[in-house]
Coordinates of C-alpha atoms in Angstrom, one line a residue:
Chain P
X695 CA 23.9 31.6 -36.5
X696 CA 24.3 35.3 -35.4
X697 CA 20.0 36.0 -36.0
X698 CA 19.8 32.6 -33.0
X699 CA 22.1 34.8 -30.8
X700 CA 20.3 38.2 -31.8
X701 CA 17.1 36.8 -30.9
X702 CA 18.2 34.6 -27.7
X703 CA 16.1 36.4 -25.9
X704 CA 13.1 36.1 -27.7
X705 CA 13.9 32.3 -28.0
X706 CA 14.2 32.2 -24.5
X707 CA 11.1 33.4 -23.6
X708 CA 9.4 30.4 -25.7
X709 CA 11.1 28.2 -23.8
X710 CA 10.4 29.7 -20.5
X711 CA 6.5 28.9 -21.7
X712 CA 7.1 25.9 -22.5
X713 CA 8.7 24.9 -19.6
X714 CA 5.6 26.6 -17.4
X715 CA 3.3 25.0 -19.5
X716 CA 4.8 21.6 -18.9
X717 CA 5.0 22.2 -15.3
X718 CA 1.6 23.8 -14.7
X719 CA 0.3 20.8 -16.9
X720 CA 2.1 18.2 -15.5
X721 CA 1.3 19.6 -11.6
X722 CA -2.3 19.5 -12.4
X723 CA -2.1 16.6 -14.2
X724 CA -0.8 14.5 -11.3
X725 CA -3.8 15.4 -9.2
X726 CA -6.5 14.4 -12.1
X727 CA -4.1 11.4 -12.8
X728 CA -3.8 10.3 -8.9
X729 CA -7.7 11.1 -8.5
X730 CA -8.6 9.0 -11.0
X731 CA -6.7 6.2 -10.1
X732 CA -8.0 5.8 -6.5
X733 CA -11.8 6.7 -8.0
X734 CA -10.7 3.8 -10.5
X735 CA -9.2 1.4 -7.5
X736 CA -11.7 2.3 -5.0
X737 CA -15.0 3.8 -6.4
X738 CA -17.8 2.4 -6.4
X739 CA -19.5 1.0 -9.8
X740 CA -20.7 4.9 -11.0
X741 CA -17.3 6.3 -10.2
X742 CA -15.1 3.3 -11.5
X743 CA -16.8 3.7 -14.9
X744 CA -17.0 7.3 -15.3
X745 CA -12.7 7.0 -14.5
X746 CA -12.8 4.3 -16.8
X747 CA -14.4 6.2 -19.9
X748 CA -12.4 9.0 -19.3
X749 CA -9.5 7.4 -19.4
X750 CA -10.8 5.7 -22.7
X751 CA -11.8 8.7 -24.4
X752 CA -8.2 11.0 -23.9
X753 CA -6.6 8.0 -24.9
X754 CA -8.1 7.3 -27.9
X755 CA -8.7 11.0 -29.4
X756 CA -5.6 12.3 -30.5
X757 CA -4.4 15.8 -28.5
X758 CA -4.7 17.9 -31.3
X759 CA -8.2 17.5 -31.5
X760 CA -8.8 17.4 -27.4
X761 CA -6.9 20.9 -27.6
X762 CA -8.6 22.1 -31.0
X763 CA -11.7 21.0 -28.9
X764 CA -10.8 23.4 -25.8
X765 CA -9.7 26.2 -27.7
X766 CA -12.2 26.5 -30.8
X767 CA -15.1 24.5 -29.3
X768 CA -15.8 25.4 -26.1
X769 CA -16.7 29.3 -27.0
X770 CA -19.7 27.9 -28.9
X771 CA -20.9 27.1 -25.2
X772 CA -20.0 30.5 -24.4
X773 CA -16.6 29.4 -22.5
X774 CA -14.2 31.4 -23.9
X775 CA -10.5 30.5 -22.9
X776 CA -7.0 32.7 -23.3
X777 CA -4.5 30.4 -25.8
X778 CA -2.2 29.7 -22.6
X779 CA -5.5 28.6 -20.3
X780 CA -6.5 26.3 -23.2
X781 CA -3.1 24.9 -22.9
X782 CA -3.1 24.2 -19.5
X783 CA -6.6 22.6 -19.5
X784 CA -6.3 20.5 -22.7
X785 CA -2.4 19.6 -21.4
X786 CA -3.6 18.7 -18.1
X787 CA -6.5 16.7 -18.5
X788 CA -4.3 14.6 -21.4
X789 CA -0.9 13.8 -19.2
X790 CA -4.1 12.6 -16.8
X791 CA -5.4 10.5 -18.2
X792 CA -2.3 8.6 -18.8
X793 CA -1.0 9.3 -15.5
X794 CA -3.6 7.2 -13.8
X795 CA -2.5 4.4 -15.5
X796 CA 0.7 4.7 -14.0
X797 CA -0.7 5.2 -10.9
X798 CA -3.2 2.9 -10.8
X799 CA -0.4 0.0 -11.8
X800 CA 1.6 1.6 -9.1
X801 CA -0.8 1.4 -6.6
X802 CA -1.6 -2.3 -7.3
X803 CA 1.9 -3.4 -7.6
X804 CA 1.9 -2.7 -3.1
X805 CA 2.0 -5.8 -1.6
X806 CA -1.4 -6.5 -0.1
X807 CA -0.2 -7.7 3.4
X808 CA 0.7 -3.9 3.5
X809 CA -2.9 -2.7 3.7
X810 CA -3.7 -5.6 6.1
X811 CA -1.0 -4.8 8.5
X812 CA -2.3 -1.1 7.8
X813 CA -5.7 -2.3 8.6
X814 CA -4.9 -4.4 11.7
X815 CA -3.1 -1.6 13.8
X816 CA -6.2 0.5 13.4
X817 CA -5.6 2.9 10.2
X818 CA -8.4 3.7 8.7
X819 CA -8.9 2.9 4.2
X820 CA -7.7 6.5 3.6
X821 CA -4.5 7.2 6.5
X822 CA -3.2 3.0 4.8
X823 CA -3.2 5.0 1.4
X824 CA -1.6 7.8 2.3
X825 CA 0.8 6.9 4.7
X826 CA 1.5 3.1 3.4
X827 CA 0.2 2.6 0.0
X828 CA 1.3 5.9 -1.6
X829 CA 4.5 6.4 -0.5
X830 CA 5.1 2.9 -1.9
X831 CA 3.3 3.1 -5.0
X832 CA 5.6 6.2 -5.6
X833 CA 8.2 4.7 -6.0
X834 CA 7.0 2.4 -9.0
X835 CA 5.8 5.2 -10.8
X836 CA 8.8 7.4 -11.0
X837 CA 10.2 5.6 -14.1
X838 CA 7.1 5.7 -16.1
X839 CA 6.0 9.1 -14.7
X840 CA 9.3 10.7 -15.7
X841 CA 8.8 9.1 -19.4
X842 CA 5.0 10.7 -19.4
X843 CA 7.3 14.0 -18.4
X844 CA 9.2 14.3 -21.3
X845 CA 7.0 13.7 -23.5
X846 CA 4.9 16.2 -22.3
X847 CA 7.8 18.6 -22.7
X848 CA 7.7 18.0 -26.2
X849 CA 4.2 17.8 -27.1
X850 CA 3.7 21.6 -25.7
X851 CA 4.7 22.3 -29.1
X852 CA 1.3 21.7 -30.4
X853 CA -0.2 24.4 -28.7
X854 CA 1.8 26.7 -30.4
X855 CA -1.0 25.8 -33.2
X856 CA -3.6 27.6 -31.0
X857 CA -1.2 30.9 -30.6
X858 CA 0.6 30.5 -27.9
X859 CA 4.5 31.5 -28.4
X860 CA 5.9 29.0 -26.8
X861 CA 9.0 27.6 -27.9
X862 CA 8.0 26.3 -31.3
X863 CA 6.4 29.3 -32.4
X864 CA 8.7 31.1 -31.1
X865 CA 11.0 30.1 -33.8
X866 CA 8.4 30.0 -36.4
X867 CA 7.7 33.8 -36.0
X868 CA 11.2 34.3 -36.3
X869 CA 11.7 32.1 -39.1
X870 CA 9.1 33.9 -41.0
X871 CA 10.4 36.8 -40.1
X872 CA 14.7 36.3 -41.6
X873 CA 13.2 33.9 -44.3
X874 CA 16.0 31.3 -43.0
X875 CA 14.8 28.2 -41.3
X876 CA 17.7 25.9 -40.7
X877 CA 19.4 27.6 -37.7
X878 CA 16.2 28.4 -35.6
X879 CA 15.2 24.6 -36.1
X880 CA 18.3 23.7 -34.7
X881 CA 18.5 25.9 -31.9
X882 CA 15.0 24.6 -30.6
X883 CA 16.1 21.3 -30.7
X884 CA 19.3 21.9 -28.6
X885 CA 17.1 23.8 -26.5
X886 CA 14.4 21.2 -26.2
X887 CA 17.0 18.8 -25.3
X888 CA 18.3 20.5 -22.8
X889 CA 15.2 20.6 -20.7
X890 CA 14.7 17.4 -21.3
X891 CA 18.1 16.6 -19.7
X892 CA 17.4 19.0 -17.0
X893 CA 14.3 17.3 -16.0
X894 CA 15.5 13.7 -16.6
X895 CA 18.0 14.8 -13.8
X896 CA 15.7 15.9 -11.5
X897 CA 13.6 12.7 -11.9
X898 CA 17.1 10.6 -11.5
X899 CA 17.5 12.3 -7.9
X900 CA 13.9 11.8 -7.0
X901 CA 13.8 8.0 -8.2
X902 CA 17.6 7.8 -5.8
X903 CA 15.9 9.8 -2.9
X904 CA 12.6 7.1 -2.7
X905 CA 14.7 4.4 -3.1
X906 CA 17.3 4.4 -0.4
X907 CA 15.2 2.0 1.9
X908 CA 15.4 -0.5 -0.7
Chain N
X853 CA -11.5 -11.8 26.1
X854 CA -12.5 -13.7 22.5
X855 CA -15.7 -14.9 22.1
X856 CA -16.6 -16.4 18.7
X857 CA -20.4 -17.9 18.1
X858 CA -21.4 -20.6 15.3
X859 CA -18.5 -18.5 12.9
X860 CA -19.1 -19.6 9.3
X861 CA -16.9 -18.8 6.3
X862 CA -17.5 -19.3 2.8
X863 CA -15.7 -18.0 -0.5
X864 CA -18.1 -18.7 -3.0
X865 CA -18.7 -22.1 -3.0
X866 CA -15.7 -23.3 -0.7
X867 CA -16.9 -23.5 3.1
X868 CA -13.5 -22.5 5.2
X869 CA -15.0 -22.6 8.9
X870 CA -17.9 -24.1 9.8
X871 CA -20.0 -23.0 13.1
X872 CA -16.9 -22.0 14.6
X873 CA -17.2 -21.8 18.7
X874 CA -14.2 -20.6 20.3
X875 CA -13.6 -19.0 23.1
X876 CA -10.3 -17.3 24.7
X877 CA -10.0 -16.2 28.4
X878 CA -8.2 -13.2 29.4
X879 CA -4.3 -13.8 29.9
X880 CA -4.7 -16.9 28.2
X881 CA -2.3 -18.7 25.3
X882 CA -4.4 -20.8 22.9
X883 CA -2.7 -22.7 20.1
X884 CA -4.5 -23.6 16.8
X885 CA -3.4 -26.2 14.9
X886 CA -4.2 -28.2 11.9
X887 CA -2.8 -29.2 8.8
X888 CA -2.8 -26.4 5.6
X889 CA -6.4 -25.7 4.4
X890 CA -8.1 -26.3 7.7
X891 CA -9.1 -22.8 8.3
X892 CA -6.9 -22.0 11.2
X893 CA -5.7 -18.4 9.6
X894 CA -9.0 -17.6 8.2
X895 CA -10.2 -18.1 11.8
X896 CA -7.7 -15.5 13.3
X897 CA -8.3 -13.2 10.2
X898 CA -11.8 -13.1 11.6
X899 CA -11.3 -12.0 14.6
X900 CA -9.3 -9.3 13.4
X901 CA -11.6 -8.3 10.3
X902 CA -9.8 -9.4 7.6
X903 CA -12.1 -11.8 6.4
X904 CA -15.9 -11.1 7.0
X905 CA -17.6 -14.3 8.2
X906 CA -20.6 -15.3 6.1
X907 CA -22.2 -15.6 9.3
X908 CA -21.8 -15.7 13.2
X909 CA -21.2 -13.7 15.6
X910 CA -17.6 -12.1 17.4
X911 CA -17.3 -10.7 20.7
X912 CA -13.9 -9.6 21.8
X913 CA -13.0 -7.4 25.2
X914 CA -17.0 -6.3 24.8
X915 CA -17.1 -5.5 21.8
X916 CA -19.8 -7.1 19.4
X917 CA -19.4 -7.9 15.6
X918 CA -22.6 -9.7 14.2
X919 CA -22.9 -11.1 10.6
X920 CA -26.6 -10.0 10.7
X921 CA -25.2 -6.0 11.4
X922 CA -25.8 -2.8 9.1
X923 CA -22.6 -1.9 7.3
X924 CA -22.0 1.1 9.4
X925 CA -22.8 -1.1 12.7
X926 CA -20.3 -3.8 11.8
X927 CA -17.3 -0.9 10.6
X928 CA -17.7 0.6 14.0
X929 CA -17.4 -2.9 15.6
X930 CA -14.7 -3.7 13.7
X931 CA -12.7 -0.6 14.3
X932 CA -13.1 -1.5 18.3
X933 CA -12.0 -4.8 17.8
X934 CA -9.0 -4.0 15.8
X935 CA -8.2 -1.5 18.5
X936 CA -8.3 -4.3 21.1
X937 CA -6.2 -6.7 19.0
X938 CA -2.6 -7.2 17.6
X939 CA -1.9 -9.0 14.6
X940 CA 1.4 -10.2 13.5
X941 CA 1.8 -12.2 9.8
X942 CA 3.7 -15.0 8.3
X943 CA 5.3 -12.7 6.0
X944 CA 5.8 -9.8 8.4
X945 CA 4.6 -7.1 6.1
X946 CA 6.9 -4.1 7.5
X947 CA 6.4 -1.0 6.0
X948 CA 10.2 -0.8 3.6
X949 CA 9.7 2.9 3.3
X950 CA 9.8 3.0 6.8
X951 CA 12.8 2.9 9.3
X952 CA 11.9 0.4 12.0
X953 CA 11.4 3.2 14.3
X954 CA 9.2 4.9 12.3
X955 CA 7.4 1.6 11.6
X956 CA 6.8 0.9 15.3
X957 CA 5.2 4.6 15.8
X958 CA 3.6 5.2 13.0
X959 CA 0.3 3.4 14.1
X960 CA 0.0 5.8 17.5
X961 CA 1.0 8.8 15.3
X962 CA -1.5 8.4 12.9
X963 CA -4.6 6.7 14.8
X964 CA -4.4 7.7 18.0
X965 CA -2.6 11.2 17.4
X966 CA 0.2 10.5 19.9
X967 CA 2.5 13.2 19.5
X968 CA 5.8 12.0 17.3
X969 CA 8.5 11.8 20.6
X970 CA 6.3 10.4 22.7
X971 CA 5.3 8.0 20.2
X972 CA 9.1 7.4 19.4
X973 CA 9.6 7.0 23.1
X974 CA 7.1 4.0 23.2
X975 CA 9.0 2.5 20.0
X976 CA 12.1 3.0 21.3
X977 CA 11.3 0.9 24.6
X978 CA 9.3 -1.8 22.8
X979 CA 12.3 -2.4 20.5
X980 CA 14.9 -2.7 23.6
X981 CA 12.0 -5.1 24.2
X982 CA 12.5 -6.8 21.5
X983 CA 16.0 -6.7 21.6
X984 CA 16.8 -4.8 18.5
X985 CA 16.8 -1.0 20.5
X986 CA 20.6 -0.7 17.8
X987 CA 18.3 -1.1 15.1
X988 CA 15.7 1.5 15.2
X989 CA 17.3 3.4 12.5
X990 CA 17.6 0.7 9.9
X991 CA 15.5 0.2 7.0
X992 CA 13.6 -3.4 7.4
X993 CA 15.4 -4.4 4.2
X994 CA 18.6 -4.6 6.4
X995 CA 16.8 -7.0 8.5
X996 CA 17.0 -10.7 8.9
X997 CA 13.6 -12.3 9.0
X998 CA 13.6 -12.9 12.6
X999 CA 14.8 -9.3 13.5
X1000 CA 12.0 -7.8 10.9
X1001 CA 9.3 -10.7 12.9
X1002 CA 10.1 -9.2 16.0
X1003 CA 9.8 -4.9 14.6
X1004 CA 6.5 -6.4 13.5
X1005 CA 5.5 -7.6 17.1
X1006 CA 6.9 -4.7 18.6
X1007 CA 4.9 -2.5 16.3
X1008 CA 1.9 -4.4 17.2
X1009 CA 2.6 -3.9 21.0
X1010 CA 2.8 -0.1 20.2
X1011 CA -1.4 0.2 19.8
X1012 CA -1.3 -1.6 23.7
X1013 CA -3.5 -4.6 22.4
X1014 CA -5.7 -6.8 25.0
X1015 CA -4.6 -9.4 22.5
X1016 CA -2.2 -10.6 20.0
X1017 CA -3.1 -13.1 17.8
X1018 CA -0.4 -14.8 15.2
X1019 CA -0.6 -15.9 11.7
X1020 CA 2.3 -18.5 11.5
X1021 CA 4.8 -16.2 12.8
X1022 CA 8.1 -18.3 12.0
X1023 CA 7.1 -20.2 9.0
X1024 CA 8.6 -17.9 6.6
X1025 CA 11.9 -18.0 8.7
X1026 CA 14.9 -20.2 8.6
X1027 CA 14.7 -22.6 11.1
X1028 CA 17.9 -20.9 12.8
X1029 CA 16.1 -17.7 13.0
X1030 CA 12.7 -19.0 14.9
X1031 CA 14.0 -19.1 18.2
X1032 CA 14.4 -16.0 18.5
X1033 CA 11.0 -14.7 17.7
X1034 CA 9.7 -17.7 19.5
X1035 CA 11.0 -16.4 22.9
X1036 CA 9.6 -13.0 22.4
X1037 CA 6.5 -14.5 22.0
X1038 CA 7.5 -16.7 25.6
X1039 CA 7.9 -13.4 27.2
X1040 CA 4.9 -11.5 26.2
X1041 CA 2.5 -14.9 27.6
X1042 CA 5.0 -14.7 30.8
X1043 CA 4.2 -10.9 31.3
X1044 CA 0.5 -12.3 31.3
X1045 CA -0.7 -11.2 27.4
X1046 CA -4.0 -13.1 25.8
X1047 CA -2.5 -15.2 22.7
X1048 CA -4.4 -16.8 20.0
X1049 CA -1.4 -18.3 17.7
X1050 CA -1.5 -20.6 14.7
X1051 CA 1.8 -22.4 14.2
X1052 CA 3.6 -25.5 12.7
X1053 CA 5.8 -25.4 15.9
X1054 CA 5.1 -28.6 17.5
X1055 CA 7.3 -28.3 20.3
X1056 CA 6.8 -24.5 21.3
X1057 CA 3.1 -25.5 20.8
X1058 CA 3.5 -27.8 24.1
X1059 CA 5.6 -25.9 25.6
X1060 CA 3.3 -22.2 25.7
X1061 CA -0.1 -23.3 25.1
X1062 CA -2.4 -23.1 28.4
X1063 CA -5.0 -24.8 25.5
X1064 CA -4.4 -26.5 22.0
X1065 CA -7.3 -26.3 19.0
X1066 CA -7.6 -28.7 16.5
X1067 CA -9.0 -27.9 13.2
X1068 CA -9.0 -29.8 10.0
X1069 CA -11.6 -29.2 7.2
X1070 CA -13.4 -25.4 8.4
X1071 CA -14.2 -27.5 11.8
X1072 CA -12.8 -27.8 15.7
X1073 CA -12.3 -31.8 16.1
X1074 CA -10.5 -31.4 19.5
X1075 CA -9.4 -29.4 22.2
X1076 CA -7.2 -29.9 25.4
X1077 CA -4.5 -29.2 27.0
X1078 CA -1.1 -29.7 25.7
X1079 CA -0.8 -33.0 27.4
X1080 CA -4.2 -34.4 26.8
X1081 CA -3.5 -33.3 22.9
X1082 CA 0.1 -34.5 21.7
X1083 CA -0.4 -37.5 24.5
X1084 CA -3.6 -38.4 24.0
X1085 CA -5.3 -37.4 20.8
X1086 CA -9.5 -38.5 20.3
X1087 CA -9.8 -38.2 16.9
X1088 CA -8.3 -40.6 13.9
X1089 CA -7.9 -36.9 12.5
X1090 CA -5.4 -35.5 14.8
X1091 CA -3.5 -38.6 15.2
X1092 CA -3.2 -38.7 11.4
X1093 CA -1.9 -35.4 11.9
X1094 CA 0.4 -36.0 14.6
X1095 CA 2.5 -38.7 13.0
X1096 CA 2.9 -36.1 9.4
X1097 CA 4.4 -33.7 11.9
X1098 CA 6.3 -36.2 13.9
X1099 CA 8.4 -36.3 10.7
X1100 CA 9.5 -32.8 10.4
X1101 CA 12.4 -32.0 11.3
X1102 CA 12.4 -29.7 14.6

């Protein structure tokens, strides 16, 4: 237990790049998720089904491979990326895709006498999404989204298979380095679960914030 | 003020209206009536763009809407007729994540780039209106149906329509809670406002309407005045339709 408190520090760092890499993912992610749920809702046949495939695709490839994919296959196009901009690429285009499923159900869960009363006092298709439909659809998608969140969280572990020291690795280097694997393990987990607690909690305060009209 | 030519309506292979002609006159109140299916709210959601007609033409205030338009003719139309018009629903459809205030002045805000306290200012004054100035900071959720009926008319009034048309306004109330919206909508047509209202209210029907429409099956079988209607029906139709109503309770 003393080489977990000798190498806090160290283990601290991994988790400060996980947490940024679940952020950064997760920001960017919420844009392509949100994106592609309105081209989804709202595009026209072209747009609909290029949403649609992509959706399809990151869903059905495992993340591994879509970050295997970023990292070791795009250089043979001449795009060569650092470990940590893999990470937020492959991360972000996964969380996504599943993101605008949440927010495509969000969005269609709003009553539809919303966007008519929208409609009716002169707002034009885009101000009755943001200012009626989104706000709204928000709401519904807190739960799900914060779900999507965690499991982000954890899954940045992966990319500690395409070098970058994030929490995982982290302890893996370490653990290679004292031949002792038991209390590093350990101490990840705690700390894993503590961010998840941490971000469950902010979630929890969001989700009690959008609902006090209700 | 509304001027509706041969309007037609079809969803797929159901006909809703049939060579509609209506017309409304400035500062007039016009009632449509009719029993459910007849077309009478696809009518008003016509006016107001909800529905697109199949075919037929829509003039309201000067402003013309024609089936046979480009896409970016008719948008334009219909932006200018929804300017000129107010629309209030059966089921109220208040924004919840909005306070009633914010609600009422959202629409100037946002469309017509009113700055926020002087949009407030008009809100605040439409819901002393309104009678419900104590409850502009409420969520509509707090609201009984009447009180949320009357945010939605005073949020309509807030874009200054030429004209309000309603969609049933009280039949998702209790019948203890109508009167209330009922004689806000007796004060705007005594302050001289052009009304096109569908309702089931018999009696308010008489009492408000300078001019009583009756539709059954996508088609206008009658129209008169109040008296010449509920005294005096023509058609077999609207008799038929009389007595059903005669045994509602009021």
């Amino acid at each position: 237990m003393e080489l977990v408190f000798k190498n806090i520090n160290f283990l601290l760092t991994g988790a400060y790049y996980t947490m940024l890499i679940t952020v950064v993912s997760m920001f960017f992610g919420l844009i392509i998720g949100l994106i592609t749920a309105i081209a989804r809702l709202k595009g026209n046949w072209l747009i609909s089904t290029l949403a649609k495939g992509y959706v399809s695709i990151i869903r059905g490839t495992p993340i591994l491979v879509q970050i295997f994919i970023v990292y070791y296959g795009l250089p043979d196009f001449g795009i060569t990326l650092g470990p940590l901009t893999a990470a937020y690429i492959s991360l972000s285009i996964n969380i996504g895709a599943y993101l605008s499923e949440t927010f495509r159900g969000a969005i269609l869960s709003v009553h539809k006498g919303q966007t008519e009363a929208a409609a009716s006092l002169g707002l034009t298709p885009w101000q009755t999404m943001v200012k009626v439909v989104l706000p709204q659809a928000a709401r519904v998608a807190i739960p799900p989204m914060g779900n999507t969140f965690i499991g982000m969280l954890k899954e940045t572990s992966l990319v500690s298979i395409v070098t970058v020291t994030e929490l995982l690795r982290s302890a893996q280097l370490l653990i290679a380095q004292y031949y002792t694997a038991m209390p590093f393990y350990v101490a990840i987990a705690l700390m894993y679960w503590l961010m998840s607690l941490l971000f469950s909690n902010i979630l929890n305060r969001i989700e009690v914030k959008l609902s006090k009209a209700y | 003020m509304i001027e509706a030519t041969s309007l037609s309506k079809q969803f797929d292979h159901l006909t809703v209206l049939q060579q509609i002609d209506l017309h409304v006159r400035s500062q007039e109140i016009v009632v449509l009536l009719g029993p459910s299916g007849s077309g009478k709210s696809t009518l008003l959601r016509c006016i107001n763009g909800l529905e697109e007609p199949t075919a037929g033409t829509i003039q309201v205030g000067g402003v013309q809407w024609d089936a046979t338009m480009n896409i970016k003719q008719k948008k334009q139309a219909l932006k200018d007729i929804r300017a000129l018009t107010g629309m209030v629903f059966q089921s109220f459809n208040l924004f919840p994540h909005m306070t009633v205030l914010e609600n009422v002045a959202m629409a100037p805000i946002t469309v017509k780039n009113m700055p926020k306290h002087e949009a407030n200012a008009v809100g605040e004054a439409l819901l002393a209106k309104v009678g419900l100035a104590d409850k502009k900071d409420e969520y509509p959720s707090r609201l009984s149906g009447g009180q949320q009926q009357r945010v939605a008319i005073a949020r309509s009034l807030a874009m200054n329509p030429q004209i309000m048309l309603f969609d049933e306004p009280t039949s998702a109330l209790d019948p203890e809670l109508t009167g209330e919206v009922l004689s806000v909508m007796k004060q705007l047509a005594a302050e001289g406002m052009t009304m096109l209202v569908v309702t089931h209210e018999m009696k308010f029907a008489r009492e408000i309407a300078n001019r009583i429409i009756f539709m059954s099956d996508g088609v206008i079988q009658e129209e008169g005045t109040p008296e010449q209607f509920f005294d005096h029906p023509k058609t077999e139709r609207a008799r038929k339709f009389l007595r059903q109503m005669a045994h509602q309770p009021d």
